[in-house]
Structure formats: C-alpha cells, structure tokens
Backbone as a printed PyTorch tensor [residue, N CA C, xyz], in Angstrom:
tensor([[[  0.8490,  -1.1990,   0.0000],
         [  0.0000,   0.0000,   0.0000],
         [  0.8770,   1.2390,   0.0000]],

        [[  0.3220,   2.3060,  -0.5620],
         [  1.0590,   3.5690,  -0.6780],
         [  0.2900,   4.6580,   0.0410]],

        [[  0.9940,   5.4180,   0.8590],
         [  0.3970,   6.5620,   1.5360],
         [  0.9500,   7.8450,   0.9150]],

        [[  0.0490,   8.7940,   0.6930],
         [  0.4150,  10.0920,   0.1330],
         [ -0.0730,  11.1650,   1.0920]],

        [[  0.8450,  11.9850,   1.5640],
         [  0.5050,  12.9810,   2.5800],
         [  0.9640,  14.3670,   2.1250]],

        [[  0.0200,  15.3150,   2.1130],
         [  0.3410,  16.6950,   1.7440],
         [  0.5060,  17.5570,   2.9890]],

        [[  1.1990,  18.6700,   2.7980],
         [  1.3090,  19.6690,   3.8540],
         [  1.5870,  21.0300,   3.2100]],

        [[  1.3370,  22.0820,   3.9910],
         [  1.7250,  23.4090,   3.5410],
         [  0.6110,  24.3420,   3.1450]],

        [[ -0.6290,  23.8810,   3.1620],
         [ -1.7240,  24.7750,   2.8060],
         [ -1.9630,  25.8260,   3.8740]],

        [[ -2.8290,  26.7750,   3.5670],
         [ -3.1530,  27.8020,   4.5420],
         [ -3.8110,  29.0120,   3.9110]],

        [[ -3.8450,  30.0850,   4.6650],
         [ -4.4490,  31.3410,   4.2320],
         [ -3.3460,  32.3160,   3.8250]],

        [[ -3.5150,  32.9320,   2.6730],
         [ -2.5230,  33.8850,   2.1820],
         [ -3.2400,  35.0270,   1.4710]],

        [[ -2.6610,  36.1890,   1.5070],
         [ -3.2510,  37.3460,   0.8340],
         [ -2.9550,  37.2880,  -0.6710]],

        [[ -3.7890,  37.9100,  -1.4590],
         [ -3.5170,  37.9750,  -2.9000],
         [ -2.1310,  38.5380,  -3.1680]],

        [[ -1.4360,  37.9090,  -4.1070],
         [ -0.0730,  38.3100,  -4.4020],
         [  0.9780,  37.5880,  -3.5760]],

        [[  0.5380,  36.8600,  -2.5790],
         [  1.4540,  36.1600,  -1.7050],
         [  1.9120,  34.8210,  -2.2560]],

        [[  2.6610,  34.0940,  -1.4480],
         [  3.2270,  32.8050,  -1.8580],
         [  2.9560,  31.7310,  -0.8150]],

        [[  2.8880,  30.5030,  -1.3040],
         [  2.7910,  29.3230,  -0.4530],
         [  3.5690,  28.1980,  -1.1040]],

        [[  4.0500,  27.2970,  -0.2990],
         [  4.7300,  26.1100,  -0.8140],
         [  4.0510,  24.8670,  -0.2630]],

        [[  3.5780,  24.0230,  -1.1690],
         [  2.9710,  22.7550,  -0.7850],
         [  3.9960,  21.6330,  -0.9400]],

        [[  3.9340,  20.6900,  -0.0260],
         [  4.8280,  19.5370,  -0.0900],
         [  4.0150,  18.2550,   0.0010]],

        [[  4.5650,  17.2040,  -0.5640],
         [  3.8730,  15.9160,  -0.5710],
         [  4.9060,  14.8060,  -0.5110]],

        [[  4.6300,  13.8020,   0.2880],
         [  5.5260,  12.6600,   0.4100],
         [  4.7520,  11.3640,   0.1970]],

        [[  5.3250,  10.4850,  -0.5900],
         [  4.7570,   9.1560,  -0.8030],
         [  5.5980,   8.1400,  -0.0450]],

        [[  4.9130,   7.2500,   0.6490],
         [  5.6220,   6.2360,   1.4280],
         [  4.8560,   4.9290,   1.3760]],

        [[  5.4960,   3.8640,   1.8400],
         [  4.8480,   2.5650,   1.8520],
         [  5.6300,   1.5540,   1.0550]],

        [[  4.9160,   0.5580,   0.5680],
         [  5.5520,  -0.5260,  -0.1660],
         [  5.2830,  -0.3710,  -1.6620]],

        [[  6.3030,  -0.0630,  -2.4090],
         [  6.1710,   0.0690,  -3.8620],
         [  7.5380,  -0.1050,  -4.4860]],

        [[  7.5320,  -0.3980,  -5.7920],
         [  8.7840,  -0.5460,  -6.5210],
         [  9.3520,   0.8170,  -6.9030]],

        [[  8.4840,   1.6650,  -7.4810],
         [  8.9580,   2.9670,  -7.9570],
         [  7.7820,   3.9270,  -8.1090]],

        [[  8.0510,   5.1990,  -7.8510],
         [  7.0770,   6.2510,  -8.1150],
         [  7.3630,   6.8430,  -9.4980]],

        [[  6.3690,   6.8860, -10.3320],
         [  6.5410,   7.4830, -11.6510],
         [  6.0470,   8.9210, -11.6160]],

        [[  5.0430,   9.2780, -12.3630],
         [  4.5770,  10.6660, -12.3720],
         [  4.0160,  11.0650, -11.0110]],

        [[  4.2440,  12.3160, -10.6590],
         [  3.6340,  12.9070,  -9.4690],
         [  2.9970,  14.2250,  -9.8980]],

        [[  2.0050,  14.6380,  -9.1520],
         [  1.3540,  15.8760,  -9.5720],
         [  0.4740,  16.4760,  -8.5100]],

        [[ -0.0020,  17.6650,  -8.8280],
         [ -0.9230,  18.3960,  -7.9660],
         [ -2.1950,  18.7020,  -8.7410]],

        [[ -3.2980,  18.5040,  -8.0770],
         [ -4.6120,  18.8150,  -8.6110],
         [ -5.3360,  19.6720,  -7.5840]],

        [[ -6.3700,  20.3440,  -8.0120],
         [ -7.1310,  21.1570,  -7.0610],
         [ -8.6130,  21.0920,  -7.3720]],

        [[ -9.3890,  21.3200,  -6.3370],
         [-10.8460,  21.3180,  -6.4780],
         [-11.4260,  22.4580,  -5.6670]],

        [[-12.0260,  23.3930,  -6.3660],
         [-12.6740,  24.5250,  -5.7140],
         [-14.1170,  24.1470,  -5.3990]],

        [[-14.7340,  24.8220,  -4.4410],
         [-16.1260,  24.5170,  -4.0910],
         [-17.0470,  24.5850,  -5.3020]],

        [[-17.8180,  23.5420,  -5.5060],
         [-18.7700,  23.5120,  -6.6100],
         [-18.1710,  23.2350,  -7.9650]],

        [[-16.8870,  22.9370,  -8.0040],
         [-16.2260,  22.6730,  -9.2870],
         [-15.5950,  21.2920,  -9.2950]],

        [[-15.2710,  20.8240, -10.4890],
         [-14.6040,  19.5430, -10.6100],
         [-13.1060,  19.6770, -10.3120]],

        [[-12.5150,  18.5500,  -9.9470],
         [-11.0750,  18.5310,  -9.7190],
         [-10.3470,  18.7830, -11.0430]],

        [[ -9.3090,  19.6270, -10.9770],
         [ -8.5670,  19.9580, -12.1880],
         [ -7.0700,  19.8250, -11.9590]],

        [[ -6.3690,  19.5720, -13.0540],
         [ -4.9260,  19.4610, -13.0000],
         [ -4.3020,  20.8260, -12.7560]],

        [[ -3.2980,  20.8460, -11.8740],
         [ -2.5130,  22.0580, -11.6560],
         [ -1.1460,  21.9050, -12.3200]],

        [[ -0.4450,  20.8390, -11.9530],
         [  0.8910,  20.6020, -12.5150],
         [  1.2680,  19.1450, -12.2910]],

        [[  2.0330,  18.6000, -13.2270],
         [  2.5670,  17.2610, -13.0680],
         [  4.0510,  17.2680, -13.4120]],

        [[  4.7440,  16.2560, -12.9210],
         [  6.1640,  16.1180, -13.2080],
         [  6.4990,  14.6470, -13.3390]],

        [[  7.2020,  14.3080, -14.3910],
         [  7.5920,  12.9180, -14.6040],
         [  8.8090,  12.5740, -13.7590]],

        [[  9.1110,  11.3100, -13.7060],
         [ 10.2810,  10.8910, -12.9550],
         [ 11.5520,  11.5290, -13.5320]],

        [[ 11.5550,  11.7730, -14.8190],
         [ 12.7080,  12.3980, -15.4630],
         [ 12.7250,  13.9100, -15.3840]],

        [[ 11.6730,  14.4900, -14.7930],
         [ 11.6630,  15.9280, -14.5840],
         [ 10.8620,  16.7280, -15.5920]],

        [[ 10.1830,  16.0560, -16.5120],
         [  9.3540,  16.7840, -17.4690],
         [  8.1150,  17.3060, -16.7660]],

        [[  7.8340,  18.5890, -16.9720],
         [  6.7210,  19.2300, -16.2690],
         [  5.5970,  19.6180, -17.2160]],

        [[  4.4120,  19.7240, -16.6230],
         [  3.2280,  20.1410, -17.3630],
         [  2.3920,  20.9980, -16.4270]],

        [[  1.9400,  22.1480, -16.9180],
         [  1.1890,  23.0710, -16.0700],
         [ -0.1380,  23.4420, -16.7150]],

        [[ -1.1180,  23.6950, -15.8800],
         [ -2.3580,  24.2860, -16.3670],
         [ -2.0530,  25.7060, -16.8320]],

        [[ -2.7270,  26.1450, -17.8560],
         [ -2.4870,  27.4850, -18.3830],
         [ -2.6730,  28.5550, -17.3090]],

        [[ -3.5970,  28.3280, -16.4090],
         [ -3.9330,  29.3270, -15.4010],
         [ -2.8220,  29.5470, -14.3760]],

        [[ -1.8620,  28.6250, -14.3020],
         [ -0.8040,  28.7620, -13.2920],
         [  0.5780,  28.9160, -13.8980]],

        [[  0.6810,  28.8320, -15.2150],
         [  1.9870,  28.9640, -15.8730],
         [  2.6340,  30.2930, -15.5240]],

        [[  3.9080,  30.2370, -15.1710],
         [  4.6350,  31.4450, -14.8270],
         [  4.5010,  31.8500, -13.3720]],

        [[  3.5780,  31.2080, -12.6540],
         [  3.3780,  31.5440, -11.2420],
         [  3.7110,  30.3720, -10.3170]],

        [[  3.4230,  29.1530, -10.7760],
         [  3.6530,  27.9600,  -9.9660],
         [  4.8280,  27.1790, -10.5400]],

        [[  5.5760,  26.5150,  -9.6470],
         [  6.6810,  25.6670, -10.0640],
         [  6.6130,  24.3460,  -9.3110]],

        [[  6.6380,  23.2490, -10.0570],
         [  6.6150,  21.9170,  -9.4560],
         [  8.0120,  21.3150,  -9.5220]],

        [[  8.4260,  20.7050,  -8.4160],
         [  9.7170,  20.0290,  -8.3520],
         [  9.5510,  18.7140,  -7.6010]],

        [[ 10.5190,  17.8250,  -7.7540],
         [ 10.4380,  16.5530,  -7.0490],
         [ 11.8310,  16.0790,  -6.6610]],

        [[ 11.8420,  15.1750,  -5.6820],
         [ 13.0650,  14.5180,  -5.2440],
         [ 12.8080,  13.0200,  -5.3410]],

        [[ 13.4040,  12.3820,  -6.3300],
         [ 13.1450,  10.9570,  -6.5540],
         [ 13.6660,  10.0870,  -5.4160]],

        [[ 14.7540,  10.5040,  -4.8010],
         [ 15.3130,   9.7050,  -3.7110],
         [ 14.3940,   9.7050,  -2.4940]],

        [[ 13.7110,  10.7950,  -2.2700],
         [ 12.8350,  10.9250,  -1.1000],
         [ 11.3730,  10.6930,  -1.4380]],

        [[ 11.0800,  10.5030,  -2.7370],
         [  9.6890,  10.3100,  -3.1690],
         [  8.7950,  11.4650,  -2.7250]],

        [[  9.2860,  12.6620,  -2.9460],
         [  8.5340,  13.8550,  -2.5830],
         [  8.3270,  14.7590,  -3.7970]],

        [[  7.2940,  15.5490,  -3.7260],
         [  7.0090,  16.5450,  -4.7550],
         [  6.5520,  17.8170,  -4.0600]],

        [[  6.9510,  18.9490,  -4.6040],
         [  6.5870,  20.2350,  -4.0260],
         [  5.9780,  21.1380,  -5.0880]],

        [[  5.1830,  22.0810,  -4.6260],
         [  4.5770,  23.0550,  -5.5290],
         [  4.7880,  24.4370,  -4.9240]],

        [[  5.6310,  25.2200,  -5.5460],
         [  5.8460,  26.6000,  -5.1250],
         [  4.8440,  27.4760,  -5.8510]],

        [[  4.0190,  28.1640,  -5.0840],
         [  2.9580,  28.9780,  -5.6600],
         [  3.2290,  30.4450,  -5.3470]],

        [[  3.4510,  31.2230,  -6.3700],
         [  3.7120,  32.6580,  -6.2320],
         [  2.5960,  33.4600,  -6.8930]],

        [[  2.5420,  34.7300,  -6.5540],
         [  1.5410,  35.6360,  -7.1440],
         [  0.1370,  35.0310,  -7.0680]],

        [[ -0.2010,  34.5460,  -5.8950],
         [ -1.4830,  33.8610,  -5.7360],
         [ -2.6550,  34.8040,  -5.9350]],

        [[ -3.7220,  34.2460,  -6.5040],
         [ -4.9390,  34.9910,  -6.7910],
         [ -6.1030,  34.3540,  -6.0470]],

        [[ -7.1660,  35.0990,  -5.7990],
         [ -8.3310,  34.5150,  -5.1350],
         [ -8.8660,  33.2830,  -5.8630]],

        [[ -8.7610,  33.2480,  -7.1770],
         [ -9.2530,  32.0960,  -7.9300],
         [ -8.3860,  30.8490,  -7.7590]],

        [[ -7.2550,  30.9690,  -7.0740],
         [ -6.4460,  29.8010,  -6.7520],
         [ -6.9680,  29.0860,  -5.4980]],

        [[ -7.9400,  29.6780,  -4.8420],
         [ -8.5150,  29.0720,  -3.6410],
         [ -9.1410,  27.7280,  -3.9750]],

        [[ -8.7040,  26.6970,  -3.2680],
         [ -9.1970,  25.3370,  -3.5230],
         [ -8.5430,  24.3800,  -2.5410]],

        [[ -9.0360,  23.1680,  -2.5250],
         [ -8.3250,  22.0760,  -1.8610],
         [ -7.3340,  21.5000,  -2.8720]],

        [[ -6.0980,  21.3720,  -2.4600],
         [ -5.0530,  20.8790,  -3.3480],
         [ -4.7150,  19.4350,  -2.9840]],

        [[ -4.6870,  18.5970,  -3.9960],
         [ -4.4560,  17.1670,  -3.8070],
         [ -3.1760,  16.7320,  -4.5200]],

        [[ -2.4160,  15.9180,  -3.8300],
         [ -1.2070,  15.3360,  -4.4130],
         [ -1.5540,  13.9700,  -5.0070]],

        [[ -0.9690,  13.6800,  -6.1350],
         [ -1.1630,  12.3910,  -6.7950],
         [  0.1880,  11.7540,  -7.0790]],

        [[  0.2550,  10.4500,  -6.8640],
         [  1.4790,   9.7090,  -7.1750],
         [  1.1110,   8.4390,  -7.9310]],

        [[  1.7880,   8.2110,  -9.0410],
         [  1.6050,   6.9740,  -9.8100],
         [  2.7030,   6.0160,  -9.3750]],

        [[  2.3140,   4.9680,  -8.6970],
         [  3.2890,   4.0560,  -8.1080],
         [  3.1830,   2.6690,  -8.7190]],

        [[  4.3390,   2.0910,  -8.9970],
         [  4.3930,   0.7220,  -9.5100],
         [  4.6540,  -0.2340,  -8.3560]],

        [[  3.8680,  -1.3240,  -8.3200],
         [  4.1350,  -2.3290,  -7.2970],
         [  5.2350,  -3.2610,  -7.7850]],

        [[  5.5270,  -4.2810,  -7.0290],
         [  6.6470,  -5.1510,  -7.3630],
         [  6.3750,  -6.0110,  -8.5800]],

        [[  5.1090,  -6.0470,  -8.9930],
         [  4.7620,  -6.7220, -10.2330],
         [  4.6780,  -5.7710, -11.4040]],

        [[  5.1120,  -4.5070, -11.1890],
         [  5.1480,  -3.4840, -12.2390],
         [  3.7630,  -2.9820, -12.6440]],

        [[  2.7770,  -3.2650, -11.8570],
         [  1.4620,  -2.7070, -12.1090],
         [  1.4100,  -1.3140, -11.4980]],

        [[  0.9860,  -0.3190, -12.2840],
         [  0.9660,   1.0680, -11.8310],
         [ -0.4400,   1.4940, -11.4310]],

        [[ -0.5360,   2.1230, -10.2710],
         [ -1.8160,   2.6360,  -9.7790],
         [ -1.6440,   4.0680,  -9.2960]],

        [[ -2.7570,   4.7950,  -9.3140],
         [ -2.7550,   6.1700,  -8.8100],
         [ -3.1240,   6.1880,  -7.3360]],

        [[ -2.4020,   7.0180,  -6.5840],
         [ -2.6820,   7.2040,  -5.1690],
         [ -2.8530,   8.6930,  -4.8880]],

        [[ -3.8090,   9.0020,  -4.0170],
         [ -4.1540,  10.3900,  -3.7210],
         [ -3.9810,  10.6880,  -2.2440]],

        [[ -3.5810,  11.9230,  -1.9770],
         [ -3.5740,  12.3930,  -0.6170],
         [ -4.9500,  12.8600,  -0.1990]],

        [[ -5.0600,  13.2920,   1.0510],
         [ -6.3440,  13.7320,   1.5880],
         [ -6.6800,  15.1730,   1.2260]],

        [[ -5.6930,  15.8810,   0.7260],
         [ -5.9200,  17.2690,   0.3220],
         [ -5.4970,  18.2480,   1.4030]],

        [[ -5.0590,  19.4090,   0.9460],
         [ -4.7030,  20.4920,   1.8610],
         [ -5.3460,  21.7730,   1.3390]],

        [[ -6.0080,  22.5290,   2.1970],
         [ -6.7290,  23.7120,   1.7270],
         [ -5.8170,  24.9110,   1.5200]],

        [[ -6.0750,  25.6300,   0.4500],
         [ -5.3910,  26.8930,   0.1610],
         [ -6.4630,  27.9610,  -0.0170]],

        [[ -6.3690,  29.0160,   0.7750],
         [ -7.3240,  30.1190,   0.6860],
         [ -6.5640,  31.4050,   0.4040]],

        [[ -6.9360,  32.0710,  -0.6690],
         [ -6.3040,  33.3320,  -1.0500],
         [ -7.3370,  34.4290,  -0.8630]],

        [[ -7.1270,  35.2350,   0.1570],
         [ -8.1190,  36.2460,   0.4980],
         [ -7.4670,  37.3620,   1.2940]],

        [[ -7.9950,  38.5660,   1.1230],
         [ -7.5100,  39.6950,   1.9140],
         [ -8.3670,  39.8830,   3.1500]]])
C-alpha cells in the first residue's frame, strides 16, 4: 500500500506565496509521475501541474509562470511553489502519485488534500 501525505496549505493574501509539499511512502517498486490537482467549491477537480520521474513538467495554463513543481526521486517527494497567488487559486489541493508495485502494475494514489485560501 502507498500513503500520500500533503502539507503546507493555509491562508494567504492575494499576491502572496505558499509552498505545498507531498511525500509518498509505503511498499512500492517505484514512483513514476507525481502531480498536484485542485478542487474549488462547486467545481470539478482539475490538474494544476505534473512532473515525470525524469523531470518533465506540465502546467495548467492558469498557473503557468506563477507555480513551479519540483520533485526529489530519492525521497519520493514533490513540491509546488505557488507565487503571485490569486483569489481564484482558492481550492483544496491534492497530491497524486503513480506508483508501480513489485509486479510493475501502476496505480494512482491520492492524498487527503490540503486547503489553500487566497483572500484579503
């Protein structure tokens, strides 16, 4: 089983910054893609950013130039640096990890989410 735990959410004023962190642990062969998704009240969950094991990144258009995703393969962690935050960034942020078991079967694992509120 794989556990995914996020941290770092909170309340920030518009224009401010926050850094989210996520760690995957448990029994697995390897973590492949990792990413961040968010879900605002009354809306569907949407992709924020993903990063491959090799470091290839993908961002939602709405966060390009403001958010940066990084990972540490040795520690099985992923972080999301969020700058120039806007009220529309308010949402619960979820970490996702694609993990391969010892039989090379890959499954998605999700954290419980961490809230981010951007408000003055």
